[in-house]
XYZ file of C-alpha atoms in Angstrom:
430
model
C 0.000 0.000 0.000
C 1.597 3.343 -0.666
C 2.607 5.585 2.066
C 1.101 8.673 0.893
C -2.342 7.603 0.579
C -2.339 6.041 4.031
C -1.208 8.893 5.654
C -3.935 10.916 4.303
C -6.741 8.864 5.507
C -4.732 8.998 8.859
C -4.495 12.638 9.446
C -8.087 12.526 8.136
C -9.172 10.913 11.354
C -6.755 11.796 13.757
C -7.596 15.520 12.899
C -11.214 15.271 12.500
C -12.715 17.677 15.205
C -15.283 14.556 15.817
C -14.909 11.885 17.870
C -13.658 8.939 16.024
C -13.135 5.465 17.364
C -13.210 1.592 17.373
C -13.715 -0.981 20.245
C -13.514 -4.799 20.543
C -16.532 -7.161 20.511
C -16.878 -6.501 24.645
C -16.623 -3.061 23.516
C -13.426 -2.093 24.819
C -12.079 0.754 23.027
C -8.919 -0.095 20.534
C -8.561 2.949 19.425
C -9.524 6.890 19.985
C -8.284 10.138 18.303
C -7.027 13.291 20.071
C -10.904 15.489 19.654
C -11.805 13.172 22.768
C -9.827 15.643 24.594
C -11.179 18.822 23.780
C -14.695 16.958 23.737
C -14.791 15.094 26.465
C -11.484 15.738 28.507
C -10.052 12.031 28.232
C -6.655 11.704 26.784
C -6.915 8.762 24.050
C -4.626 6.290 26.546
C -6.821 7.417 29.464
C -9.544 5.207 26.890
C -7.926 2.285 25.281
C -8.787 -1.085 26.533
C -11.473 1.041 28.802
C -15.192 -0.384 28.039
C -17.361 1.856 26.090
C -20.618 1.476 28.488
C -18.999 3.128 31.241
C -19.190 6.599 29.767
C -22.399 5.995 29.581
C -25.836 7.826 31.728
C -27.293 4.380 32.709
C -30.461 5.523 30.548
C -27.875 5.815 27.574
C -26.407 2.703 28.477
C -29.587 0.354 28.120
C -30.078 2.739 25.125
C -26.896 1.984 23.220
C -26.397 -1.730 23.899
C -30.430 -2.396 22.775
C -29.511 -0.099 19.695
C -26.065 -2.396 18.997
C -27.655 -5.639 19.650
C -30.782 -4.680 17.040
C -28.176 -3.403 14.192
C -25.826 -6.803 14.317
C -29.432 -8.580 14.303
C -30.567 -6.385 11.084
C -27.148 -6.961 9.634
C -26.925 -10.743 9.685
C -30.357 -10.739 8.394
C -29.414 -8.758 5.392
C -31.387 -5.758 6.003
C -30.079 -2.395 4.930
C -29.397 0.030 7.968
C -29.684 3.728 7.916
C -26.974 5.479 10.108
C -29.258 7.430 12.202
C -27.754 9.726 14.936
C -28.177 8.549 18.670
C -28.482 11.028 21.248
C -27.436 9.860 24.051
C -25.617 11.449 27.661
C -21.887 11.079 28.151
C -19.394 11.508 31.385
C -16.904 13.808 31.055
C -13.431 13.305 32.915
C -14.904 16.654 35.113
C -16.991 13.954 36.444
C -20.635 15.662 34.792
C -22.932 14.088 32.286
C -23.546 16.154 28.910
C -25.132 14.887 25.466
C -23.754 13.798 22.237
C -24.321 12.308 19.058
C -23.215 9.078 17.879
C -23.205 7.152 14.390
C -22.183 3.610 15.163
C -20.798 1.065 13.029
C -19.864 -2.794 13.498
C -16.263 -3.838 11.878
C -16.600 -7.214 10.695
C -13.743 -9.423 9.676
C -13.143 -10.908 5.963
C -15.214 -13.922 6.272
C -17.760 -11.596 8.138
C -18.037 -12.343 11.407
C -18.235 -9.351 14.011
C -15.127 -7.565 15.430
C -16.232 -4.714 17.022
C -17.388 -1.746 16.919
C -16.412 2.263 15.378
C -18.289 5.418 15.745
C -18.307 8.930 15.155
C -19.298 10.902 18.333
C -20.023 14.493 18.851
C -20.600 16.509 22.205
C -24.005 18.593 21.273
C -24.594 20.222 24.976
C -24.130 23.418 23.600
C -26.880 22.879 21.027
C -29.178 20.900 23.593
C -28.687 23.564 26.062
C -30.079 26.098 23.427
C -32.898 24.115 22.719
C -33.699 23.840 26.466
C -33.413 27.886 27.517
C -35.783 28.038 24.303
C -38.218 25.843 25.719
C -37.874 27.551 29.591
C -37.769 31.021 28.417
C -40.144 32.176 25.508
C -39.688 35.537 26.268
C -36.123 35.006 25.113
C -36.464 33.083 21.995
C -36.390 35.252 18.943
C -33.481 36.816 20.912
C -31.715 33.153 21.062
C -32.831 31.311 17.321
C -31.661 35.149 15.746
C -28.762 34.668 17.049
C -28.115 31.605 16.918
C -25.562 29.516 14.437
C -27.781 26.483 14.191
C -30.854 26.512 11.284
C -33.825 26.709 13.341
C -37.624 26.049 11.581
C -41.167 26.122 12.395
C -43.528 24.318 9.988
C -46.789 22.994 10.319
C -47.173 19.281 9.684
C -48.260 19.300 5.879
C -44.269 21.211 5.552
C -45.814 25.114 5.746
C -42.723 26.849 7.008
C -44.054 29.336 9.329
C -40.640 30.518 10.550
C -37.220 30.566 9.696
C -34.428 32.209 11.631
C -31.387 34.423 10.281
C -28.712 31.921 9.798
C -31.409 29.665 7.887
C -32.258 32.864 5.324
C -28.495 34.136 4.593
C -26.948 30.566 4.685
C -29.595 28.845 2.084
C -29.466 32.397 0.485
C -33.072 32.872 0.955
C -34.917 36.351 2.256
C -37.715 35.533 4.907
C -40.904 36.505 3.246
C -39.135 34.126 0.525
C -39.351 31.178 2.400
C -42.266 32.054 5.204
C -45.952 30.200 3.730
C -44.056 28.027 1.444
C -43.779 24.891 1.747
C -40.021 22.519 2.707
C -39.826 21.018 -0.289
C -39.119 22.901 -3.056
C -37.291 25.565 -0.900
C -34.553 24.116 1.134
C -35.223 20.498 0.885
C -34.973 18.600 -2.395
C -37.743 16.441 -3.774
C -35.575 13.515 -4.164
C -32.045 13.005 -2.212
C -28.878 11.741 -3.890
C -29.628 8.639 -2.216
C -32.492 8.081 -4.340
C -34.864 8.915 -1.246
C -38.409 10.570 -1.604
C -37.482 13.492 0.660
C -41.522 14.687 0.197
C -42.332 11.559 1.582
C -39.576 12.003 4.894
C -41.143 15.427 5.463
C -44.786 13.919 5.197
C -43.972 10.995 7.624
C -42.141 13.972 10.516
C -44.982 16.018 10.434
C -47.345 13.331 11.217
C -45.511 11.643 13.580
C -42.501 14.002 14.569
C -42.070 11.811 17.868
C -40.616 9.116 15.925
C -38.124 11.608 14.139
C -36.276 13.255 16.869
C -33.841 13.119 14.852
C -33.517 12.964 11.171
C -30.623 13.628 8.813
C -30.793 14.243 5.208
C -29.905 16.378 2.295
C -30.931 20.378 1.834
C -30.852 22.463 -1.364
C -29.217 26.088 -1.355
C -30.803 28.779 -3.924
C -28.182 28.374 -5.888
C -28.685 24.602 -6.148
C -25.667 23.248 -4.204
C -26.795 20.684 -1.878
C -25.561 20.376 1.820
C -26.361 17.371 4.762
C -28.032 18.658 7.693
C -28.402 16.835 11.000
C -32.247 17.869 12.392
C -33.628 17.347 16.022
C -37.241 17.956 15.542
C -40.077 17.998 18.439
C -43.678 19.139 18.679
C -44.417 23.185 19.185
C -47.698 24.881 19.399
C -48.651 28.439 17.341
C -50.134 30.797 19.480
C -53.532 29.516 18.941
C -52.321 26.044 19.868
C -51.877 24.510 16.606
C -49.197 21.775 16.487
C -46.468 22.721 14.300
C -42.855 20.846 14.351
C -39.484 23.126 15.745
C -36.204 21.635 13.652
C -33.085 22.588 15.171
C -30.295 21.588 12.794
C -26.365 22.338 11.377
C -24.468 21.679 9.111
C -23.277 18.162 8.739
C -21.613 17.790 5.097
C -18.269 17.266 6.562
C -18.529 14.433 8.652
C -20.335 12.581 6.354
C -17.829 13.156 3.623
C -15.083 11.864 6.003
C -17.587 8.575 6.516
C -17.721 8.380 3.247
C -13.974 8.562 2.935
C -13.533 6.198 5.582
C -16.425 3.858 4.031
C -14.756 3.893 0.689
C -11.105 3.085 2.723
C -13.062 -0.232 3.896
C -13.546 -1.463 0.781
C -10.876 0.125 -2.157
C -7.479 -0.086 -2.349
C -6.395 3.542 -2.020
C -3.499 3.372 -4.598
C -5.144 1.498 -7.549
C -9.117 2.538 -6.376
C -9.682 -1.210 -6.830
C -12.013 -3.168 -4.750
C -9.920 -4.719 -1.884
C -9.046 -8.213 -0.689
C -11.545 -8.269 1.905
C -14.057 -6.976 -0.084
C -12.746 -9.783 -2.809
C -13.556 -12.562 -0.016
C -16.623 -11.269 0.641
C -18.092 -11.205 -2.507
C -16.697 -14.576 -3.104
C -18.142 -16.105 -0.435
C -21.537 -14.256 -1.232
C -21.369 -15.628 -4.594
C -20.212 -19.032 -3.872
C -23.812 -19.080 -2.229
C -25.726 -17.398 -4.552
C -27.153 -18.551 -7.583
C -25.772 -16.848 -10.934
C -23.665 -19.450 -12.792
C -21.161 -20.032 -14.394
C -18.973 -17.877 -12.213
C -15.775 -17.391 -13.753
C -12.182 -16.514 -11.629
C -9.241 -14.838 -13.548
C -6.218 -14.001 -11.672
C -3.605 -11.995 -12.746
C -0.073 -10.605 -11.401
C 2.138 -7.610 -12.609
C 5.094 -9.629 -14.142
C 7.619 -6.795 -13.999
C 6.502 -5.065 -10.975
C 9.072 -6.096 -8.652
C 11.750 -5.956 -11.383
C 10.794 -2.317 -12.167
C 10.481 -1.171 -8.077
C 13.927 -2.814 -8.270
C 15.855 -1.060 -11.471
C 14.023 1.936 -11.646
C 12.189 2.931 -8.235
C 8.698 2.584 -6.388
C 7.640 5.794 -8.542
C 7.844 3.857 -11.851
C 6.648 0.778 -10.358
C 3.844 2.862 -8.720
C 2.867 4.182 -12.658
C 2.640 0.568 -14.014
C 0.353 -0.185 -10.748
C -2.151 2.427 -11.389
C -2.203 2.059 -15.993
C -3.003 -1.537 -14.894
C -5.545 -0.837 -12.793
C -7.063 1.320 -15.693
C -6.183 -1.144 -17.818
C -8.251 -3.862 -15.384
C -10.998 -1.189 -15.052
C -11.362 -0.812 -18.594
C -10.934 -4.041 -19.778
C -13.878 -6.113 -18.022
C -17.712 -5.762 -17.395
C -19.297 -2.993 -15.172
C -20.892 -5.982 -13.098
C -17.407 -7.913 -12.929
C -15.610 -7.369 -9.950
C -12.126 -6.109 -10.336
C -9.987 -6.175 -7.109
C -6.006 -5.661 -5.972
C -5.251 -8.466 -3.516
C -1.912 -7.777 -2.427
C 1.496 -6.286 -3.721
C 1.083 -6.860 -7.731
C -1.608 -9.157 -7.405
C -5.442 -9.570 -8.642
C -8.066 -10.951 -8.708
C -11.942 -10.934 -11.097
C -14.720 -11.917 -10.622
C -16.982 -12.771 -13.917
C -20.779 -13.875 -13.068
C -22.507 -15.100 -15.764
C -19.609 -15.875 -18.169
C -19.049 -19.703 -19.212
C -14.984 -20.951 -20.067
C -15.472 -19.966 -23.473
C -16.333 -16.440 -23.015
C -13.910 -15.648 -20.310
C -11.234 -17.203 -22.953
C -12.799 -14.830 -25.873
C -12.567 -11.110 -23.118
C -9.504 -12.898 -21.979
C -7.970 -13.046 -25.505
C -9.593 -8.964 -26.286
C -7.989 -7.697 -22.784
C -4.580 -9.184 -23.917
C -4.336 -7.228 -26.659
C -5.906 -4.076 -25.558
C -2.897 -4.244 -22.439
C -0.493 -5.089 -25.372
C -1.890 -2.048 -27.438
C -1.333 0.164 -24.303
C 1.959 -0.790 -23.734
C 3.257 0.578 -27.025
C 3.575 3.643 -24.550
C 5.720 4.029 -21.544
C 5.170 2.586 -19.122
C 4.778 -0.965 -20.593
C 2.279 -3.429 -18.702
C 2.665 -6.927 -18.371
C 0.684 -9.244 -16.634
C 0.133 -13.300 -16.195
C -3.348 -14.462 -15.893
C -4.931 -18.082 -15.554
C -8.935 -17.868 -15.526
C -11.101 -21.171 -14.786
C -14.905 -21.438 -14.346
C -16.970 -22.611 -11.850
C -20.714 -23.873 -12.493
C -21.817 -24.532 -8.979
C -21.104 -22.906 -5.591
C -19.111 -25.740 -4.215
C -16.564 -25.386 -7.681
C -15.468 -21.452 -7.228
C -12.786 -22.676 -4.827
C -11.481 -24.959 -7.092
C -11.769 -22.941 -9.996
C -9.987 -20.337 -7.470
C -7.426 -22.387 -7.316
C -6.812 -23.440 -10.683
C -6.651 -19.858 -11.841
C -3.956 -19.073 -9.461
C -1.774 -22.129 -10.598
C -2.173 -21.360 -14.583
C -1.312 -17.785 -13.675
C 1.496 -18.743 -11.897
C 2.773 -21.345 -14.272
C 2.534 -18.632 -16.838
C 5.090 -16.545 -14.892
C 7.146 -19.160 -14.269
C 7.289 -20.124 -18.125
C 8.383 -16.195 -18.645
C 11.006 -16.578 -16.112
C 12.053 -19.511 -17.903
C 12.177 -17.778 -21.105
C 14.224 -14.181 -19.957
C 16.971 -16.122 -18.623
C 17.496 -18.297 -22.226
C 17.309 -15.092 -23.806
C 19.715 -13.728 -21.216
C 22.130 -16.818 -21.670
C 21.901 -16.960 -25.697
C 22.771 -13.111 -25.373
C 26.183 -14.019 -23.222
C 26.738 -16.129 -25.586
C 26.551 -14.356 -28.569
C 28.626 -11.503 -27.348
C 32.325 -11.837 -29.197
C 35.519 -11.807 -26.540
């Protein structure tokens, strides 16, 4: 893996401002970054090998470990899960309780069974507290939602907004009477996310219930049409004739969610080539060795003057051949075919649906297209072997038997530079 890559997604998460961390299946924490300190007043070694629950309020301990146990359940069952915030009430080294976020992840190993647990925590007392002197003091809250930095909304529960403080106007670049008696959607919330989700029908489903959508996260639209993530914490208010209406407190979370993303991607890619990794390679393998789209077919290939190029010319060159042969790889095979790096100058594809014959025919127009390509520096050569498997129970052999054709086809290279190294000795005069 090259150095420069991995020490990006390292400072990425040792100076994120959020709480980032991972714990053990008995959720000890293994690791913490340096915001715990300014967030919660722990050091990071103050943490490690410390368990997780006993930070927690003992509401927001039953809380948390009901909310872990349900997401490994919806996991193993294959169900997709959201990453909804938790709020939940912390202790700080000063010995006091104060609320926070958290996103939380479980880390599963390569065959995937569950390691642990990682998380992205954030201390929102600041915010909370807001929200409460709101609630205590009406005759201060213009006074506090002007001035405050969060977005803070009224809006009836068919998505009227009915108010909309300062920050809300100049940051979505809207004027007041431009956004006051309209309705969410079509202002500052999208019809449809990124995601592909109905954000009409989100909006719909928190008015009428907002008690099940204390907190909600999702995407917002500027005037100018950028789009930004904000985190919402939304709870029943009254109109001064005592009409329900929904108050959304919210900021700004585009950020973190791009470094989750980052760190999401980092789980699965290789950062060098952008290829899928080798755990993500086992996993898929094992997913389709149970599945039921056959033939499968298994090519594996290897960089046959990777090593000899780090060697004679330096890990710069040898890192240019690594990433034309991933676009080489990329380019070369089916969007559905899975194209990973599994080590060094290894790799490995996956090809559902494609009998012997076919693989041989792409394996035959991939050749030359790499062959083609390497009429320009720097020249690509790789040795592949490719076998198909028509049943689950054959992808391991056929596995197999592609790694032992590619490596007999290195082997047979081998074999052939050093004859044309020893027929060039000997052809050289005295």
């Amino acid at each position: 893996m090259h150095s420069e890559p991995c020490s990006l997604y390292r400072n990425l998460v040792e100076n994120s401002p959020d709480v980032i961390w991972q714990t053990d299946r008995e959720l000890c924490f293994s690791y913490v970054n340096a915001a715990v300190t300014t967030q919660f007043g722990y050091s990071p070694e103050e943490l490690l090998g410390r368990p997780l629950p006993e930070l927690l309020a003992p509401a927001s301990r039953d809380f948390v470990l009901g909310r872990l146990a349900a997401r490994v359940a919806e996991e193993q069952t294959g169900k997709k899960t959201g990453h909804r915030l938790l709020e939940i009430m912390i202790l700080t080294k000063a010995g006091r309780f104060v609320s926070a976020e958290v996103a939380v992840a479980a880390i599963r190993d390569e065959v995937g069974d569950l390691k642990g647990f990682q998380g992205v925590t954030r201390n929102v007392s600041d915010r909370v507290r807001i929200e409460e002197r709101m609630r205590l003091s009406e005759r201060n809250y213009r006074e506090l939602v002007e001035r405050s930095s969060s977005f803070i909304l009224r809006w009836t529960s068919d998505g009227i907004i009915t108010f909309a403080n300062s920050h809300t106007c100049e940051f979505f670049g809207f004027l007041p009477e431009e956004l006051v008696g309209r309705h969410l959607v079509g202002t500052i919330v999208p019809e449809v996310e990124s995601t592909g989700q109905s954000l009409r029908q989100l909006i719909a489903e928190i008015g009428a219930n907002p008690e099940q959508f204390r907190t909600s996260e999702h995407e917002t639209i500027c005037w100018d049409g950028s789009r930004i993530w904000v985190a919402w914490n939304n709870s029943p208010a009254y109109d001064e004739k005592g009409q329900a209406e929904i108050l959304s407190v919210g900021h700004d979370v585009s950020e973190r969610r791009q470094r989750e993303k980052q760190l999401a991607y980092l789980t699965v890619h290789d950062p060098m080539t952008g290829l899928y990794n080798r755990a993500y390679f086992d996993t898929e393998f094992e997913r389709l060795s149970r599945g039921r789209r056959f033939p499968v077919s298994v090519v594996i290939a290897s960089l046959d003057n990777l090593q000899l190029t780090n060697d004679e010319q330096g890990r710069e060159q040898g890192d240019l051949i690594l990433m034309k042969a991933a676009r080489l790889l990329k380019e070369g095979f089916r969007a559905e075919d899975l194209v990973s790096r599994t080590g060094g100058d290894g790799f490995a594809i996956l090809l559902p649906g494609l009998d012997e014959q076919q693989t041989a025919v792409g394996l035959i127009r991939f050749r030359a297209a790499v062959a083609r390509a390497s009429e320009h520096d720097p020249a690509v050569f790789f040795c592949m072997g490719a076998s198909t498997a028509h049943t689950g129970s054959e992808l391991l052999r056929a596995q197999r038997e592609a790694s032992a054709a590619m490596v007999a086809e290195k082997l047979l290279r081998k074999k052939q530079r050093e004859q044309q190294e020893k027929d060039q000795e000997e052809g050289t005069p005295e």
